[in-house]
PDB file of C-alpha atoms and ligand atoms in Angstrom:
ATOM      1  CA  MET A   1       0.000   0.000   0.000  1.00  0.00           C
ATOM      2  CA  TYR A   2       2.769   2.505   0.921  1.00  0.00           C
ATOM      3  CA  PHE A   3       5.587   3.283  -1.495  1.00  0.00           C
ATOM      4  CA  ASN A   4       8.718   4.439   0.326  1.00  0.00           C
ATOM      5  CA  THR A   5      10.540   6.293  -2.454  1.00  0.00           C
ATOM      6  CA  HIS A   6      13.883   6.871  -0.745  1.00  0.00           C
ATOM      7  CA  THR A   7      15.822   4.701   1.709  1.00  0.00           C
ATOM      8  CA  HIS A   8      19.460   3.898   2.288  1.00  0.00           C
ATOM      9  CA  LEU A   9      19.277   0.209   3.065  1.00  0.00           C
ATOM     10  CA  ASN A  10      22.675   0.334   1.361  1.00  0.00           C
ATOM     11  CA  SER A  11      24.133   2.402   4.245  1.00  0.00           C
ATOM     12  CA  GLU A  12      26.499   0.992   6.840  1.00  0.00           C
ATOM     13  CA  GLU A  13      23.855   1.500   9.531  1.00  0.00           C
ATOM     14  CA  LEU A  14      21.092  -0.494   7.786  1.00  0.00           C
ATOM     15  CA  TYR A  15      22.697  -2.853   5.280  1.00  0.00           C
ATOM     16  CA  HIS A  16      23.289  -5.781   7.621  1.00  0.00           C
ATOM     17  CA  GLN A  17      19.798  -5.542   9.108  1.00  0.00           C
ATOM     18  CA  ARG A  18      18.079  -5.232   5.747  1.00  0.00           C
ATOM     19  CA  ASP A  19      16.340  -8.579   5.955  1.00  0.00           C
ATOM     20  CA  VAL A  20      14.641  -7.753   9.262  1.00  0.00           C
ATOM     21  CA  LEU A  21      13.900  -4.165   8.231  1.00  0.00           C
ATOM     22  CA  ILE A  22      12.295  -5.142   4.916  1.00  0.00           C
ATOM     23  CA  LYS A  23      10.142  -7.768   6.636  1.00  0.00           C
ATOM     24  CA  LYS A  24       9.061  -5.253   9.257  1.00  0.00           C
ATOM     25  CA  ALA A  25       8.217  -2.727   6.548  1.00  0.00           C
ATOM     26  CA  ARG A  26       6.078  -5.320   4.754  1.00  0.00           C
ATOM     27  CA  ASP A  27       4.263  -6.020   8.018  1.00  0.00           C
ATOM     28  CA  HIS A  28       3.461  -2.298   8.223  1.00  0.00           C
ATOM     29  CA  GLY A  29       1.994  -2.266   4.709  1.00  0.00           C
ATOM     30  CA  ILE A  30       4.986  -0.871   2.811  1.00  0.00           C
ATOM     31  CA  THR A  31       4.738  -2.735  -0.473  1.00  0.00           C
ATOM     32  CA  ASP A  32       7.426  -0.920  -2.487  1.00  0.00           C
ATOM     33  CA  ILE A  33      10.825   0.450  -1.465  1.00  0.00           C
ATOM     34  CA  ILE A  34      13.524   2.309  -3.370  1.00  0.00           C
ATOM     35  CA  VAL A  35      17.159   2.069  -2.275  1.00  0.00           C
ATOM     36  CA  ALA A  36      19.028   5.163  -3.426  1.00  0.00           C
ATOM     37  CA  GLY A  37      22.684   5.212  -4.416  1.00  0.00           C
ATOM     38  CA  TYR A  38      24.880   8.248  -3.760  1.00  0.00           C
ATOM     39  CA  ASP A  39      28.259   7.080  -5.050  1.00  0.00           C
ATOM     40  CA  LEU A  40      29.508   4.081  -7.027  1.00  0.00           C
ATOM     41  CA  GLN A  41      29.819   1.683  -4.100  1.00  0.00           C
ATOM     42  CA  SER A  42      26.385   2.521  -2.650  1.00  0.00           C
ATOM     43  CA  SER A  43      24.851   2.319  -6.124  1.00  0.00           C
ATOM     44  CA  ARG A  44      26.271  -1.177  -6.660  1.00  0.00           C
ATOM     45  CA  LEU A  45      24.899  -2.175  -3.270  1.00  0.00           C
ATOM     46  CA  ALA A  46      21.478  -0.683  -4.085  1.00  0.00           C
ATOM     47  CA  VAL A  47      21.327  -2.815  -7.244  1.00  0.00           C
ATOM     48  CA  LYS A  48      22.358  -5.888  -5.258  1.00  0.00           C
ATOM     49  CA  ILE A  49      19.594  -5.343  -2.670  1.00  0.00           C
ATOM     50  CA  ALA A  50      17.006  -4.671  -5.387  1.00  0.00           C
ATOM     51  CA  ASN A  51      17.860  -8.043  -6.890  1.00  0.00           C
ATOM     52  CA  GLU A  52      17.501  -9.838  -3.556  1.00  0.00           C
ATOM     53  CA  TYR A  53      13.907  -8.770  -2.809  1.00  0.00           C
ATOM     54  CA  SER A  54      10.786  -8.390  -4.889  1.00  0.00           C
ATOM     55  CA  ARG A  55       9.334  -4.881  -5.173  1.00  0.00           C
ATOM     56  CA  VAL A  56      12.565  -3.327  -3.967  1.00  0.00           C
ATOM     57  CA  TYR A  57      14.148  -1.033  -6.560  1.00  0.00           C
ATOM     58  CA  ALA A  58      17.399   0.861  -6.943  1.00  0.00           C
ATOM     59  CA  THR A  59      18.544   4.246  -8.128  1.00  0.00           C
ATOM     60  CA  VAL A  60      22.156   4.753  -9.170  1.00  0.00           C
ATOM     61  CA  GLY A  61      24.104   7.983  -9.193  1.00  0.00           C
ATOM     62  CA  ILE A  62      26.741  10.201  -7.655  1.00  0.00           C
ATOM     63  CA  SER A  63      25.571  12.807  -5.151  1.00  0.00           C
ATOM     64  CA  PRO A  64      27.001  16.342  -4.988  1.00  0.00           C
ATOM     65  CA  ASN A  65      28.766  15.504  -1.719  1.00  0.00           C
ATOM     66  CA  ASP A  66      30.489  12.475  -3.222  1.00  0.00           C
ATOM     67  CA  CYS A  67      31.391  13.779  -6.660  1.00  0.00           C
ATOM     68  CA  LEU A  68      34.879  15.246  -6.184  1.00  0.00           C
ATOM     69  CA  GLU A  69      36.686  12.345  -7.852  1.00  0.00           C
ATOM     70  CA  THR A  70      34.122  11.600 -10.550  1.00  0.00           C
ATOM     71  CA  THR A  71      35.717  10.526 -13.829  1.00  0.00           C
ATOM     72  CA  ASP A  72      34.439   9.286 -17.196  1.00  0.00           C
ATOM     73  CA  GLU A  73      34.905   5.741 -15.894  1.00  0.00           C
ATOM     74  CA  CYS A  74      32.351   6.476 -13.147  1.00  0.00           C
ATOM     75  CA  TYR A  75      29.777   7.709 -15.656  1.00  0.00           C
ATOM     76  CA  LYS A  76      30.374   4.614 -17.709  1.00  0.00           C
ATOM     77  CA  GLU A  77      29.659   2.357 -14.750  1.00  0.00           C
ATOM     78  CA  ILE A  78      26.514   4.299 -13.794  1.00  0.00           C
ATOM     79  CA  GLU A  79      25.312   3.925 -17.362  1.00  0.00           C
ATOM     80  CA  GLU A  80      26.015   0.185 -17.341  1.00  0.00           C
ATOM     81  CA  MET A  81      24.023  -0.241 -14.139  1.00  0.00           C
ATOM     82  CA  LEU A  82      20.962   1.275 -15.856  1.00  0.00           C
ATOM     83  CA  SER A  83      20.569  -1.912 -17.870  1.00  0.00           C
ATOM     84  CA  ASP A  84      19.446  -3.770 -14.714  1.00  0.00           C
ATOM     85  CA  PRO A  85      15.617  -3.934 -14.822  1.00  0.00           C
ATOM     86  CA  ASN A  86      15.400  -3.104 -11.099  1.00  0.00           C
ATOM     87  CA  VAL A  87      17.131   0.250 -11.574  1.00  0.00           C
ATOM     88  CA  VAL A  88      14.354   2.825 -11.843  1.00  0.00           C
ATOM     89  CA  ALA A  89      16.158   6.192 -11.844  1.00  0.00           C
ATOM     90  CA  VAL A  90      19.441   8.054 -11.874  1.00  0.00           C
ATOM     91  CA  GLY A  91      19.990   9.501  -8.403  1.00  0.00           C
ATOM     92  CA  GLU A  92      20.505  10.850  -6.015  1.00  0.00           C
ATOM     93  CA  ILE A  93      22.116  13.662  -7.961  1.00  0.00           C
ATOM     94  CA  GLY A  94      22.017  17.420  -7.530  1.00  0.00           C
ATOM     95  CA  LEU A  95      23.635  20.356  -5.756  1.00  0.00           C
ATOM     96  CA  ASP A  96      24.536  20.802  -2.093  1.00  0.00           C
ATOM     97  CA  TYR A  97      25.685  24.252  -0.976  1.00  0.00           C
ATOM     98  CA  TYR A  98      25.092  23.441   2.685  1.00  0.00           C
ATOM     99  CA  TRP A  99      28.048  21.087   3.066  1.00  0.00           C
ATOM    100  CA  ASP A 100      29.802  22.665   0.074  1.00  0.00           C
ATOM    101  CA  SER A 101      32.307  19.810   0.234  1.00  0.00           C
ATOM    102  CA  VAL A 102      32.967  19.935  -3.517  1.00  0.00           C
ATOM    103  CA  PRO A 103      33.560  23.093  -5.632  1.00  0.00           C
ATOM    104  CA  ARG A 104      30.253  24.243  -7.103  1.00  0.00           C
ATOM    105  CA  ASP A 105      31.461  24.080 -10.696  1.00  0.00           C
ATOM    106  CA  LYS A 106      32.326  20.414 -10.223  1.00  0.00           C
ATOM    107  CA  GLN A 107      28.956  19.720  -8.579  1.00  0.00           C
ATOM    108  CA  LYS A 108      27.162  21.328 -11.513  1.00  0.00           C
ATOM    109  CA  ALA A 109      29.192  19.473 -14.123  1.00  0.00           C
ATOM    110  CA  VAL A 110      28.563  16.072 -12.511  1.00  0.00           C
ATOM    111  CA  PHE A 111      24.873  16.882 -12.032  1.00  0.00           C
ATOM    112  CA  ILE A 112      24.388  17.949 -15.660  1.00  0.00           C
ATOM    113  CA  LYS A 113      26.324  14.977 -17.026  1.00  0.00           C
ATOM    114  CA  GLN A 114      24.121  12.535 -15.085  1.00  0.00           C
ATOM    115  CA  ILE A 115      20.944  14.272 -16.275  1.00  0.00           C
ATOM    116  CA  GLU A 116      22.201  13.733 -19.833  1.00  0.00           C
ATOM    117  CA  ILE A 117      22.730  10.028 -19.117  1.00  0.00           C
ATOM    118  CA  ALA A 118      19.206   9.740 -17.668  1.00  0.00           C
ATOM    119  CA  LYS A 119      17.712  11.490 -20.685  1.00  0.00           C
ATOM    120  CA  LYS A 120      19.598   9.264 -23.078  1.00  0.00           C
ATOM    121  CA  HIS A 121      18.139   6.199 -21.334  1.00  0.00           C
ATOM    122  CA  ASP A 122      14.730   7.817 -20.812  1.00  0.00           C
ATOM    123  CA  ILE A 123      14.805   7.167 -17.066  1.00  0.00           C
ATOM    124  CA  PRO A 124      13.754   9.696 -14.370  1.00  0.00           C
ATOM    125  CA  ILE A 125      16.067  11.474 -11.925  1.00  0.00           C
ATOM    126  CA  VAL A 126      16.054  11.726  -8.125  1.00  0.00           C
ATOM    127  CA  ILE A 127      17.254  15.122  -6.942  1.00  0.00           C
ATOM    128  CA  HIS A 128      19.201  15.984  -3.808  1.00  0.00           C
ATOM    129  CA  ALA A 129      19.209  19.761  -3.323  1.00  0.00           C
ATOM    130  CA  ARG A 130      20.285  21.541  -0.186  1.00  0.00           C
ATOM    131  CA  ASP A 131      20.624  25.325   0.114  1.00  0.00           C
ATOM    132  CA  ALA A 132      20.861  25.291  -3.687  1.00  0.00           C
ATOM    133  CA  TYR A 133      17.290  25.444  -4.923  1.00  0.00           C
ATOM    134  CA  GLU A 134      17.718  28.351  -7.317  1.00  0.00           C
ATOM    135  CA  ASP A 135      20.654  26.827  -9.231  1.00  0.00           C
ATOM    136  CA  THR A 136      19.016  23.398  -9.123  1.00  0.00           C
ATOM    137  CA  PHE A 137      15.843  24.855 -10.556  1.00  0.00           C
ATOM    138  CA  HIS A 138      17.618  26.497 -13.497  1.00  0.00           C
ATOM    139  CA  ILE A 139      19.452  23.298 -14.387  1.00  0.00           C
ATOM    140  CA  LEU A 140      16.240  21.241 -14.178  1.00  0.00           C
ATOM    141  CA  GLN A 141      14.260  23.790 -16.157  1.00  0.00           C
ATOM    142  CA  GLN A 142      16.848  23.619 -18.919  1.00  0.00           C
ATOM    143  CA  SER A 143      16.974  19.835 -18.782  1.00  0.00           C
ATOM    144  CA  ALA A 144      13.298  19.458 -19.702  1.00  0.00           C
ATOM    145  CA  HIS A 145      13.301  16.072 -17.997  1.00  0.00           C
ATOM    146  CA  ARG A 146      11.241  14.473 -15.196  1.00  0.00           C
ATOM    147  CA  GLY A 147      11.897  13.322 -11.657  1.00  0.00           C
ATOM    148  CA  VAL A 148      11.389  13.945  -7.970  1.00  0.00           C
ATOM    149  CA  MET A 149      12.772  16.417  -5.453  1.00  0.00           C
ATOM    150  CA  HIS A 150      13.843  14.003  -2.730  1.00  0.00           C
ATOM    151  CA  CYS A 151      13.452  15.072   0.913  1.00  0.00           C
ATOM    152  CA  TYR A 152      12.266  18.478  -0.211  1.00  0.00           C
ATOM    153  CA  SER A 153      12.868  21.217   2.355  1.00  0.00           C
ATOM    154  CA  GLY A 154      12.375  24.425   0.363  1.00  0.00           C
ATOM    155  CA  SER A 155       9.514  26.895   0.224  1.00  0.00           C
ATOM    156  CA  VAL A 156       6.024  26.397  -1.185  1.00  0.00           C
ATOM    157  CA  GLU A 157       6.748  28.884  -3.990  1.00  0.00           C
ATOM    158  CA  MET A 158       9.879  27.012  -5.009  1.00  0.00           C
ATOM    159  CA  ALA A 159       8.019  23.672  -4.839  1.00  0.00           C
ATOM    160  CA  LYS A 160       5.389  25.023  -7.217  1.00  0.00           C
ATOM    161  CA  ARG A 161       8.104  26.011  -9.686  1.00  0.00           C
ATOM    162  CA  PHE A 162       9.606  22.509  -9.565  1.00  0.00           C
ATOM    163  CA  VAL A 163       6.181  20.980 -10.175  1.00  0.00           C
ATOM    164  CA  GLU A 164       5.681  23.315 -13.142  1.00  0.00           C
ATOM    165  CA  VAL A 165       8.833  22.004 -14.828  1.00  0.00           C
ATOM    166  CA  GLY A 166       7.889  18.347 -14.330  1.00  0.00           C
ATOM    167  CA  PHE A 167       9.160  17.392 -10.888  1.00  0.00           C
ATOM    168  CA  ASP A 168       7.239  15.813  -8.024  1.00  0.00           C
ATOM    169  CA  ILE A 169       7.896  16.638  -4.375  1.00  0.00           C
ATOM    170  CA  SER A 170       8.879  13.919  -1.915  1.00  0.00           C
ATOM    171  CA  LEU A 171       8.413  14.582   1.798  1.00  0.00           C
ATOM    172  CA  ALA A 172      10.376  12.933   4.610  1.00  0.00           C
ATOM    173  CA  GLY A 173      10.643  13.033   8.416  1.00  0.00           C
ATOM    174  CA  PRO A 174      10.862  16.832   8.805  1.00  0.00           C
ATOM    175  CA  VAL A 175       7.159  17.206   7.895  1.00  0.00           C
ATOM    176  CA  THR A 176       6.378  15.460  11.218  1.00  0.00           C
ATOM    177  CA  PHE A 177       8.560  17.755  13.347  1.00  0.00           C
ATOM    178  CA  LYS A 178       6.473  19.967  15.612  1.00  0.00           C
ATOM    179  CA  ASN A 179       8.179  23.251  14.655  1.00  0.00           C
ATOM    180  CA  ALA A 180       8.595  22.460  10.936  1.00  0.00           C
ATOM    181  CA  LYS A 181       6.319  25.142   9.559  1.00  0.00           C
ATOM    182  CA  ILE A 182       7.666  25.170   5.985  1.00  0.00           C
ATOM    183  CA  PRO A 183       7.480  21.412   5.237  1.00  0.00           C
ATOM    184  CA  LYS A 184       3.961  21.356   6.697  1.00  0.00           C
ATOM    185  CA  ASP A 185       3.044  24.273   4.471  1.00  0.00           C
ATOM    186  CA  VAL A 186       4.386  22.395   1.443  1.00  0.00           C
ATOM    187  CA  ALA A 187       2.333  19.326   2.407  1.00  0.00           C
ATOM    188  CA  MET A 188      -0.798  21.464   2.643  1.00  0.00           C
ATOM    189  CA  LYS A 189      -0.349  23.526  -0.509  1.00  0.00           C
ATOM    190  CA  ILE A 190       1.148  21.131  -3.043  1.00  0.00           C
ATOM    191  CA  GLY A 191      -1.509  18.915  -4.603  1.00  0.00           C
ATOM    192  CA  ILE A 192      -1.501  15.265  -3.559  1.00  0.00           C
ATOM    193  CA  ASP A 193      -1.071  14.360  -7.244  1.00  0.00           C
ATOM    194  CA  HIS A 194       2.474  15.730  -7.042  1.00  0.00           C
ATOM    195  CA  LEU A 195       3.538  14.306  -3.680  1.00  0.00           C
ATOM    196  CA  MET A 196       5.536  11.233  -2.697  1.00  0.00           C
ATOM    197  CA  ILE A 197       6.634   9.915   0.684  1.00  0.00           C
ATOM    198  CA  GLU A 198       9.985   8.626   1.878  1.00  0.00           C
ATOM    199  CA  THR A 199      12.105   8.076   4.981  1.00  0.00           C
ATOM    200  CA  ASP A 200      15.645   8.836   3.726  1.00  0.00           C
ATOM    201  CA  CYS A 201      16.565   6.368   6.482  1.00  0.00           C
ATOM    202  CA  PRO A 202      18.815   6.003   8.466  1.00  0.00           C
ATOM    203  CA  TYR A 203      18.607   9.826   8.609  1.00  0.00           C
ATOM    204  CA  LEU A 204      15.772  12.210   9.530  1.00  0.00           C
ATOM    205  CA  THR A 205      13.813   9.946  11.868  1.00  0.00           C
ATOM    206  CA  PRO A 206      10.210  11.181  12.117  1.00  0.00           C
ATOM    207  CA  HIS A 207       8.444  12.265  15.278  1.00  0.00           C
ATOM    208  CA  PRO A 208       7.868  10.460  17.723  1.00  0.00           C
ATOM    209  CA  PHE A 209      11.090   8.483  17.206  1.00  0.00           C
ATOM    210  CA  ARG A 210      13.548  11.358  16.816  1.00  0.00           C
ATOM    211  CA  GLY A 211      16.957  10.414  18.127  1.00  0.00           C
ATOM    212  CA  LYS A 212      16.547   6.774  17.127  1.00  0.00           C
ATOM    213  CA  LEU A 213      17.812   5.174  13.919  1.00  0.00           C
ATOM    214  CA  ASN A 214      15.310   5.672  11.105  1.00  0.00           C
ATOM    215  CA  GLU A 215      14.021   2.688   9.090  1.00  0.00           C
ATOM    216  CA  PRO A 216      11.764   2.041   6.056  1.00  0.00           C
ATOM    217  CA  ALA A 217       8.647   1.149   8.113  1.00  0.00           C
ATOM    218  CA  ASN A 218       8.530   4.700   9.503  1.00  0.00           C
ATOM    219  CA  VAL A 219       7.206   6.064   6.201  1.00  0.00           C
ATOM    220  CA  VAL A 220       3.754   5.443   7.702  1.00  0.00           C
ATOM    221  CA  TYR A 221       4.310   8.457   9.984  1.00  0.00           C
ATOM    222  CA  ILE A 222       5.007  10.708   7.012  1.00  0.00           C
ATOM    223  CA  ALA A 223       1.742   9.581   5.378  1.00  0.00           C
ATOM    224  CA  GLN A 224      -0.118  10.074   8.654  1.00  0.00           C
ATOM    225  CA  GLU A 225       1.091  13.666   8.990  1.00  0.00           C
ATOM    226  CA  ILE A 226       0.228  14.525   5.372  1.00  0.00           C
ATOM    227  CA  ALA A 227      -3.240  13.016   5.873  1.00  0.00           C
ATOM    228  CA  LYS A 228      -3.733  15.170   8.968  1.00  0.00           C
ATOM    229  CA  LEU A 229      -2.511  18.353   7.253  1.00  0.00           C
ATOM    230  CA  LYS A 230      -4.594  17.784   4.127  1.00  0.00           C
ATOM    231  CA  ASP A 231      -7.612  16.434   6.012  1.00  0.00           C
ATOM    232  CA  MET A 232      -7.508  13.238   3.964  1.00  0.00           C
ATOM    233  CA  GLU A 233      -7.783   9.551   4.806  1.00  0.00           C
ATOM    234  CA  ILE A 234      -4.346   8.012   5.338  1.00  0.00           C
ATOM    235  CA  ASP A 235      -5.263   5.197   2.935  1.00  0.00           C
ATOM    236  CA  ASP A 236      -5.858   7.748   0.185  1.00  0.00           C
ATOM    237  CA  VAL A 237      -2.509   9.420   0.894  1.00  0.00           C
ATOM    238  CA  ALA A 238      -0.818   6.004   0.708  1.00  0.00           C
ATOM    239  CA  ARG A 239      -2.627   4.993  -2.466  1.00  0.00           C
ATOM    240  CA  ILE A 240      -2.158   8.252  -4.390  1.00  0.00           C
ATOM    241  CA  THR A 241       1.500   8.794  -3.433  1.00  0.00           C
ATOM    242  CA  ALA A 242       2.207   5.169  -4.424  1.00  0.00           C
ATOM    243  CA  PHE A 243       0.433   5.736  -7.728  1.00  0.00           C
ATOM    244  CA  ASN A 244       2.536   8.874  -8.355  1.00  0.00           C
ATOM    245  CA  ALA A 245       5.738   6.955  -7.650  1.00  0.00           C
ATOM    246  CA  LYS A 246       4.779   4.052  -9.910  1.00  0.00           C
ATOM    247  CA  GLU A 247       3.911   6.456 -12.711  1.00  0.00           C
ATOM    248  CA  LEU A 248       7.218   8.304 -12.457  1.00  0.00           C
ATOM    249  CA  PHE A 249       9.432   5.256 -12.027  1.00  0.00           C
ATOM    250  CA  GLY A 250       7.561   3.150 -14.568  1.00  0.00           C
ATOM    251  CA  ILE A 251       6.607   0.393 -12.107  1.00  0.00           C
ATOM    252  CA  LYS A 252       3.558  -1.787 -12.759  1.00  0.00           C
TER     253      LYS A 252
HETATM  254 ZN1   ZN B 301      19.332  10.002   0.287  1.00  0.00          ZN
END
């Protein structure tokens, strides 16, 4: 019923518990899970996990925080991984001016190159943007492609602009935080037809589990909060956000 569009079961914290965590998620009604890559090693691992479990999918890509050493060989491997039927997107890719761990020109070059690869293979993109929404927007607008803004934390106005150029908005744990006015505003004002839900686990654990390790099953709390904010039934939030994800990622 629930589609968790962004997890890191490929992370050190979760990888070795993946069997238990996936079973627990299933017990909570999470039918579909995406494992997102952020560098070559984590992308390979995401593909491996996607091939171990049914209805678990992978995205492959190099994130802005991990792109300093990216070479043509890396792009070649990312492209090769796209031939696996369980790989549903290129990502997470984007710009991160919060950590600013890689020069911005390099971040942009790696981001644009991976968008080109995704376009060539007609596969969507999963965007990581932090403190870089304006530059991210201009690159995506020019790309004329499709995808999702993962763990979106920008303004409502910015979210509307992303939707206008073909990108959905995925909400994570912060929407459940008591003082998180902006994510709650986004949940209220962006139409359910453009929303997805995710945990980005092991990070960003939702209320009431803040401080504990986050896991895929917790996506239920994101859906619950959106249902409350939009005055909708939680089942409808689950069903429609899952539909949106399946449409974007081409999953039957
Ligand atoms: Zn992530």
